[in-house]
Amino acid sequence: MTTTDSHNGRRLTARGAKTRAKIVAGAADLMFIQGVGGTTLDDVIAASGVSKSQLYHHFAGKDALVRAVIDHVGEFVIGRERDALGHVSTIAGLRRWRDALVQNNALRHGAYGCSLGALASEVSDNDDLARQTLSQLFGEWQGLLAGVLHRLQDSGALSPEAPIDQLATGLLGALQGGYMLAQTARDVTPMATSIDMALTHIESLSAH
């Protein structure tokens, strides 16, 4: 059985796909902790237990590997958010979503921030292809939040005049800014406060 590498179109055997996935997962873990700039290809080779020739068989260089990491992290984050937000249709449900994100970030005292946001801050100004992928991923995340707000509107819990897209952008911005503030403070309180402010504003636009 073969699969196709989405970046270079090369067909991969099951063994090749497994090796590639091991490299990407190892690189993603390192880049989350050490940052993209602080992670070398030698680090990735050591962490993933592959040879240099295996790494270069799958990736022409670091830029190609970083793009694969963005795909990998994006798939995880958007999958998680799709599961978390897909059926939310109440403000209480949004607050439970907020609680889960804050509590998860509290386990590491805010360190490292959002895995997708951290990648965006490091690569967006240096790699336009990576920036476009990240923009699409954040657009999908915003769309999930907008979906929740549309359901609130449909149920009558949110005013028909509420600007859904702008509110979704503001909520995502509050979340990402909250991650950054928590990262520098090593305390999730600013993250919780940022999201709460956005949710309180949304709740203030209740149709009742």
PDB file of C-alpha atoms in Angstrom:
ATOM      1  CA  MET A   1       0.000   0.000   0.000  1.00  0.00           C
ATOM      2  CA  THR A   2       1.287   3.463  -0.881  1.00  0.00           C
ATOM      3  CA  THR A   3       0.347   7.005   0.091  1.00  0.00           C
ATOM      4  CA  THR A   4       1.302  10.322  -1.462  1.00  0.00           C
ATOM      5  CA  ASP A   5       3.284  13.102   0.220  1.00  0.00           C
ATOM      6  CA  SER A   6       1.030  16.160   0.022  1.00  0.00           C
ATOM      7  CA  HIS A   7       4.004  18.526  -0.369  1.00  0.00           C
ATOM      8  CA  ASN A   8       6.088  16.958  -3.098  1.00  0.00           C
ATOM      9  CA  GLY A   9       3.703  14.441  -4.657  1.00  0.00           C
ATOM     10  CA  ARG A  10       6.133  11.579  -4.011  1.00  0.00           C
ATOM     11  CA  ARG A  11       4.520   8.202  -3.480  1.00  0.00           C
ATOM     12  CA  LEU A  12       5.362   6.647  -0.134  1.00  0.00           C
ATOM     13  CA  THR A  13       5.329   3.019   0.940  1.00  0.00           C
ATOM     14  CA  ALA A  14       3.707   2.208   4.260  1.00  0.00           C
ATOM     15  CA  ARG A  15       7.195   2.028   5.781  1.00  0.00           C
ATOM     16  CA  GLY A  16       8.176   5.346   4.213  1.00  0.00           C
ATOM     17  CA  ALA A  17       5.003   7.021   5.446  1.00  0.00           C
ATOM     18  CA  LYS A  18       5.684   5.713   8.949  1.00  0.00           C
ATOM     19  CA  THR A  19       9.241   7.084   8.884  1.00  0.00           C
ATOM     20  CA  ARG A  20       8.050  10.444   7.580  1.00  0.00           C
ATOM     21  CA  ALA A  21       5.365  10.624  10.281  1.00  0.00           C
ATOM     22  CA  LYS A  22       7.964   9.817  12.967  1.00  0.00           C
ATOM     23  CA  ILE A  23      10.212  12.642  11.717  1.00  0.00           C
ATOM     24  CA  VAL A  24       7.348  15.155  11.632  1.00  0.00           C
ATOM     25  CA  ALA A  25       6.029  14.194  15.074  1.00  0.00           C
ATOM     26  CA  GLY A  26       9.511  14.418  16.581  1.00  0.00           C
ATOM     27  CA  ALA A  27      10.126  17.794  14.953  1.00  0.00           C
ATOM     28  CA  ALA A  28       6.743  19.100  16.126  1.00  0.00           C
ATOM     29  CA  ASP A  29       7.487  18.154  19.736  1.00  0.00           C
ATOM     30  CA  LEU A  30      10.910  19.807  19.616  1.00  0.00           C
ATOM     31  CA  MET A  31       9.666  22.971  17.910  1.00  0.00           C
ATOM     32  CA  PHE A  32       6.890  23.359  20.450  1.00  0.00           C
ATOM     33  CA  ILE A  33       9.402  23.325  23.311  1.00  0.00           C
ATOM     34  CA  GLN A  34      12.501  24.838  21.692  1.00  0.00           C
ATOM     35  CA  GLY A  35      10.920  26.936  18.967  1.00  0.00           C
ATOM     36  CA  VAL A  36      11.510  26.649  15.235  1.00  0.00           C
ATOM     37  CA  GLY A  37      14.676  28.738  15.386  1.00  0.00           C
ATOM     38  CA  GLY A  38      16.059  26.721  18.300  1.00  0.00           C
ATOM     39  CA  THR A  39      15.529  23.346  16.628  1.00  0.00           C
ATOM     40  CA  THR A  40      18.151  22.012  14.231  1.00  0.00           C
ATOM     41  CA  LEU A  41      17.828  19.139  11.782  1.00  0.00           C
ATOM     42  CA  ASP A  42      20.419  17.279  13.871  1.00  0.00           C
ATOM     43  CA  ASP A  43      18.085  17.677  16.865  1.00  0.00           C
ATOM     44  CA  VAL A  44      15.245  16.176  14.830  1.00  0.00           C
ATOM     45  CA  ILE A  45      17.404  13.275  13.659  1.00  0.00           C
ATOM     46  CA  ALA A  46      18.378  12.470  17.245  1.00  0.00           C
ATOM     47  CA  ALA A  47      14.847  12.803  18.622  1.00  0.00           C
ATOM     48  CA  SER A  48      13.129  10.777  15.917  1.00  0.00           C
ATOM     49  CA  GLY A  49      15.777   8.043  15.712  1.00  0.00           C
ATOM     50  CA  VAL A  50      16.229   8.255  11.941  1.00  0.00           C
ATOM     51  CA  SER A  51      19.337   8.693   9.839  1.00  0.00           C
ATOM     52  CA  LYS A  52      20.331  11.896   8.072  1.00  0.00           C
ATOM     53  CA  SER A  53      19.749  10.202   4.720  1.00  0.00           C
ATOM     54  CA  GLN A  54      16.223   9.210   5.770  1.00  0.00           C
ATOM     55  CA  LEU A  55      15.409  12.771   6.792  1.00  0.00           C
ATOM     56  CA  TYR A  56      16.732  14.215   3.543  1.00  0.00           C
ATOM     57  CA  HIS A  57      14.906  11.542   1.563  1.00  0.00           C
ATOM     58  CA  HIS A  58      11.632  13.026   2.841  1.00  0.00           C
ATOM     59  CA  PHE A  59      12.536  16.699   3.270  1.00  0.00           C
ATOM     60  CA  ALA A  60      14.759  18.904   1.114  1.00  0.00           C
ATOM     61  CA  GLY A  61      15.606  21.046   4.132  1.00  0.00           C
ATOM     62  CA  LYS A  62      14.309  22.710   7.249  1.00  0.00           C
ATOM     63  CA  ASP A  63      11.699  24.867   5.483  1.00  0.00           C
ATOM     64  CA  ALA A  64      10.034  21.785   4.011  1.00  0.00           C
ATOM     65  CA  LEU A  65      10.057  20.088   7.413  1.00  0.00           C
ATOM     66  CA  VAL A  66       8.555  23.146   9.117  1.00  0.00           C
ATOM     67  CA  ARG A  67       5.723  23.192   6.575  1.00  0.00           C
ATOM     68  CA  ALA A  68       5.022  19.547   7.331  1.00  0.00           C
ATOM     69  CA  VAL A  69       5.046  20.335  11.062  1.00  0.00           C
ATOM     70  CA  ILE A  70       2.490  23.108  10.466  1.00  0.00           C
ATOM     71  CA  ASP A  71       0.245  20.624   8.666  1.00  0.00           C
ATOM     72  CA  HIS A  72       0.673  18.131  11.513  1.00  0.00           C
ATOM     73  CA  VAL A  73       0.021  20.645  14.303  1.00  0.00           C
ATOM     74  CA  GLY A  74      -2.830  22.236  12.360  1.00  0.00           C
ATOM     75  CA  GLU A  75      -4.544  18.886  11.877  1.00  0.00           C
ATOM     76  CA  PHE A  76      -4.320  18.214  15.609  1.00  0.00           C
ATOM     77  CA  VAL A  77      -5.457  21.664  16.770  1.00  0.00           C
ATOM     78  CA  ILE A  78      -8.311  22.040  14.293  1.00  0.00           C
ATOM     79  CA  GLY A  79      -9.418  18.454  14.952  1.00  0.00           C
ATOM     80  CA  ARG A  80      -9.472  19.167  18.683  1.00  0.00           C
ATOM     81  CA  GLU A  81     -11.391  22.397  18.167  1.00  0.00           C
ATOM     82  CA  ARG A  82     -13.836  20.762  15.769  1.00  0.00           C
ATOM     83  CA  ASP A  83     -14.601  18.146  18.419  1.00  0.00           C
ATOM     84  CA  ALA A  84     -14.855  20.780  21.156  1.00  0.00           C
ATOM     85  CA  LEU A  85     -16.948  23.338  19.258  1.00  0.00           C
ATOM     86  CA  GLY A  86     -18.854  21.300  16.710  1.00  0.00           C
ATOM     87  CA  HIS A  87     -22.000  20.922  18.783  1.00  0.00           C
ATOM     88  CA  VAL A  88     -21.752  23.937  21.100  1.00  0.00           C
ATOM     89  CA  SER A  89     -24.884  26.074  20.861  1.00  0.00           C
ATOM     90  CA  THR A  90     -25.014  27.928  24.186  1.00  0.00           C
ATOM     91  CA  ILE A  91     -22.946  30.514  26.051  1.00  0.00           C
ATOM     92  CA  ALA A  92     -22.524  27.908  28.798  1.00  0.00           C
ATOM     93  CA  GLY A  93     -21.033  25.580  26.207  1.00  0.00           C
ATOM     94  CA  LEU A  94     -18.593  28.286  25.112  1.00  0.00           C
ATOM     95  CA  ARG A  95     -17.585  28.814  28.729  1.00  0.00           C
ATOM     96  CA  ARG A  96     -16.923  25.077  29.099  1.00  0.00           C
ATOM     97  CA  TRP A  97     -14.727  25.303  25.971  1.00  0.00           C
ATOM     98  CA  ARG A  98     -12.887  28.207  27.593  1.00  0.00           C
ATOM     99  CA  ASP A  99     -12.464  26.268  30.845  1.00  0.00           C
ATOM    100  CA  ALA A 100     -10.950  23.263  29.065  1.00  0.00           C
ATOM    101  CA  LEU A 101      -8.385  25.372  27.187  1.00  0.00           C
ATOM    102  CA  VAL A 102      -7.409  27.360  30.279  1.00  0.00           C
ATOM    103  CA  GLN A 103      -7.143  24.254  32.463  1.00  0.00           C
ATOM    104  CA  ASN A 104      -5.003  22.472  29.871  1.00  0.00           C
ATOM    105  CA  ASN A 105      -2.683  25.472  29.605  1.00  0.00           C
ATOM    106  CA  ALA A 106      -2.528  25.714  33.401  1.00  0.00           C
ATOM    107  CA  LEU A 107      -0.902  22.273  33.519  1.00  0.00           C
ATOM    108  CA  ARG A 108       2.278  23.866  32.147  1.00  0.00           C
ATOM    109  CA  HIS A 109       1.713  27.258  33.835  1.00  0.00           C
ATOM    110  CA  GLY A 110       1.151  28.900  30.454  1.00  0.00           C
ATOM    111  CA  ALA A 111       4.533  27.863  29.075  1.00  0.00           C
ATOM    112  CA  TYR A 112       5.010  27.588  25.286  1.00  0.00           C
ATOM    113  CA  GLY A 113       1.663  29.182  24.399  1.00  0.00           C
ATOM    114  CA  CYS A 114      -0.574  27.910  21.607  1.00  0.00           C
ATOM    115  CA  SER A 115       1.231  25.399  19.395  1.00  0.00           C
ATOM    116  CA  LEU A 116      -0.279  26.933  16.246  1.00  0.00           C
ATOM    117  CA  GLY A 117       0.201  30.520  17.416  1.00  0.00           C
ATOM    118  CA  ALA A 118       3.839  29.868  18.293  1.00  0.00           C
ATOM    119  CA  LEU A 119       4.524  28.577  14.785  1.00  0.00           C
ATOM    120  CA  ALA A 120       2.758  31.582  13.290  1.00  0.00           C
ATOM    121  CA  SER A 121       4.866  34.060  15.250  1.00  0.00           C
ATOM    122  CA  GLU A 122       8.109  32.409  14.152  1.00  0.00           C
ATOM    123  CA  VAL A 123       7.575  31.667  10.463  1.00  0.00           C
ATOM    124  CA  SER A 124       4.924  34.000   9.025  1.00  0.00           C
ATOM    125  CA  ASP A 125       7.374  36.757   8.084  1.00  0.00           C
ATOM    126  CA  ASN A 126       9.957  34.394   6.594  1.00  0.00           C
ATOM    127  CA  ASP A 127       8.028  31.763   4.623  1.00  0.00           C
ATOM    128  CA  ASP A 128       5.022  32.875   2.619  1.00  0.00           C
ATOM    129  CA  LEU A 129       3.818  29.344   1.887  1.00  0.00           C
ATOM    130  CA  ALA A 130       3.846  28.544   5.598  1.00  0.00           C
ATOM    131  CA  ARG A 131       2.090  31.838   6.336  1.00  0.00           C
ATOM    132  CA  GLN A 132      -0.685  31.018   3.858  1.00  0.00           C
ATOM    133  CA  THR A 133      -1.229  27.606   5.437  1.00  0.00           C
ATOM    134  CA  LEU A 134      -1.349  29.129   8.910  1.00  0.00           C
ATOM    135  CA  SER A 135      -3.793  31.785   7.701  1.00  0.00           C
ATOM    136  CA  GLN A 136      -6.077  29.058   6.369  1.00  0.00           C
ATOM    137  CA  LEU A 137      -5.877  27.149   9.646  1.00  0.00           C
ATOM    138  CA  PHE A 138      -6.714  30.207  11.728  1.00  0.00           C
ATOM    139  CA  GLY A 139      -9.529  30.942   9.272  1.00  0.00           C
ATOM    140  CA  GLU A 140     -10.905  27.463   9.878  1.00  0.00           C
ATOM    141  CA  TRP A 141     -10.663  27.958  13.645  1.00  0.00           C
ATOM    142  CA  GLN A 142     -12.470  31.294  13.328  1.00  0.00           C
ATOM    143  CA  GLY A 143     -15.092  29.556  11.216  1.00  0.00           C
ATOM    144  CA  LEU A 144     -15.730  27.016  13.973  1.00  0.00           C
ATOM    145  CA  LEU A 145     -16.282  29.853  16.443  1.00  0.00           C
ATOM    146  CA  ALA A 146     -18.559  31.634  13.960  1.00  0.00           C
ATOM    147  CA  GLY A 147     -20.537  28.399  13.645  1.00  0.00           C
ATOM    148  CA  VAL A 148     -21.193  28.414  17.384  1.00  0.00           C
ATOM    149  CA  LEU A 149     -22.313  32.051  17.240  1.00  0.00           C
ATOM    150  CA  HIS A 150     -24.626  31.335  14.302  1.00  0.00           C
ATOM    151  CA  ARG A 151     -26.240  28.554  16.343  1.00  0.00           C
ATOM    152  CA  LEU A 152     -26.651  30.972  19.244  1.00  0.00           C
ATOM    153  CA  GLN A 153     -28.314  33.388  16.843  1.00  0.00           C
ATOM    154  CA  ASP A 154     -30.570  30.687  15.378  1.00  0.00           C
ATOM    155  CA  SER A 155     -31.717  29.686  18.851  1.00  0.00           C
ATOM    156  CA  GLY A 156     -32.562  33.286  19.717  1.00  0.00           C
ATOM    157  CA  ALA A 157     -29.839  33.572  22.339  1.00  0.00           C
ATOM    158  CA  LEU A 158     -27.918  36.133  20.288  1.00  0.00           C
ATOM    159  CA  SER A 159     -29.299  39.241  18.624  1.00  0.00           C
ATOM    160  CA  PRO A 160     -30.009  38.886  14.881  1.00  0.00           C
ATOM    161  CA  GLU A 161     -27.915  42.044  14.377  1.00  0.00           C
ATOM    162  CA  ALA A 162     -24.852  40.631  16.151  1.00  0.00           C
ATOM    163  CA  PRO A 163     -21.812  40.805  13.805  1.00  0.00           C
ATOM    164  CA  ILE A 164     -20.906  37.122  13.806  1.00  0.00           C
ATOM    165  CA  ASP A 165     -17.673  37.217  11.833  1.00  0.00           C
ATOM    166  CA  GLN A 166     -16.279  40.150  13.811  1.00  0.00           C
ATOM    167  CA  LEU A 167     -17.204  38.505  17.106  1.00  0.00           C
ATOM    168  CA  ALA A 168     -15.520  35.261  16.045  1.00  0.00           C
ATOM    169  CA  THR A 169     -12.386  37.210  15.085  1.00  0.00           C
ATOM    170  CA  GLY A 170     -12.399  39.021  18.420  1.00  0.00           C
ATOM    171  CA  LEU A 171     -12.856  35.794  20.374  1.00  0.00           C
ATOM    172  CA  LEU A 172     -10.003  34.084  18.531  1.00  0.00           C
ATOM    173  CA  GLY A 173      -7.846  37.180  19.044  1.00  0.00           C
ATOM    174  CA  ALA A 174      -8.626  37.166  22.764  1.00  0.00           C
ATOM    175  CA  LEU A 175      -7.652  33.503  22.938  1.00  0.00           C
ATOM    176  CA  GLN A 176      -4.354  33.953  21.091  1.00  0.00           C
ATOM    177  CA  GLY A 177      -3.464  37.110  23.003  1.00  0.00           C
ATOM    178  CA  GLY A 178      -4.347  35.314  26.210  1.00  0.00           C
ATOM    179  CA  TYR A 179      -1.999  32.460  25.343  1.00  0.00           C
ATOM    180  CA  MET A 180       0.842  34.954  24.821  1.00  0.00           C
ATOM    181  CA  LEU A 181       0.182  36.825  28.066  1.00  0.00           C
ATOM    182  CA  ALA A 182      -0.016  33.554  29.990  1.00  0.00           C
ATOM    183  CA  GLN A 183       3.248  32.434  28.387  1.00  0.00           C
ATOM    184  CA  THR A 184       5.155  35.523  29.517  1.00  0.00           C
ATOM    185  CA  ALA A 185       3.523  35.619  32.969  1.00  0.00           C
ATOM    186  CA  ARG A 186       3.790  31.845  33.515  1.00  0.00           C
ATOM    187  CA  ASP A 187       0.249  32.211  34.819  1.00  0.00           C
ATOM    188  CA  VAL A 188      -3.014  31.437  32.991  1.00  0.00           C
ATOM    189  CA  THR A 189      -4.949  34.223  34.724  1.00  0.00           C
ATOM    190  CA  PRO A 190      -4.444  36.749  31.880  1.00  0.00           C
ATOM    191  CA  MET A 191      -5.619  34.120  29.378  1.00  0.00           C
ATOM    192  CA  ALA A 192      -8.767  33.431  31.373  1.00  0.00           C
ATOM    193  CA  THR A 193      -9.426  37.158  31.719  1.00  0.00           C
ATOM    194  CA  SER A 194      -8.960  37.833  27.997  1.00  0.00           C
ATOM    195  CA  ILE A 195     -11.389  35.130  26.919  1.00  0.00           C
ATOM    196  CA  ASP A 196     -13.868  36.091  29.647  1.00  0.00           C
ATOM    197  CA  MET A 197     -13.941  39.683  28.391  1.00  0.00           C
ATOM    198  CA  ALA A 198     -14.770  38.472  24.882  1.00  0.00           C
ATOM    199  CA  LEU A 199     -17.449  36.077  26.115  1.00  0.00           C
ATOM    200  CA  THR A 200     -18.989  38.745  28.343  1.00  0.00           C
ATOM    201  CA  HIS A 201     -19.252  41.045  25.325  1.00  0.00           C
ATOM    202  CA  ILE A 202     -20.906  38.307  23.280  1.00  0.00           C
ATOM    203  CA  GLU A 203     -23.329  37.583  26.121  1.00  0.00           C
ATOM    204  CA  SER A 204     -24.181  41.293  26.294  1.00  0.00           C
ATOM    205  CA  LEU A 205     -25.570  41.015  22.747  1.00  0.00           C
ATOM    206  CA  SER A 206     -28.251  38.606  23.912  1.00  0.00           C
ATOM    207  CA  ALA A 207     -31.531  38.927  22.045  1.00  0.00           C
ATOM    208  CA  HIS A 208     -33.427  38.925  25.358  1.00  0.00           C
TER     209      HIS A 208
END
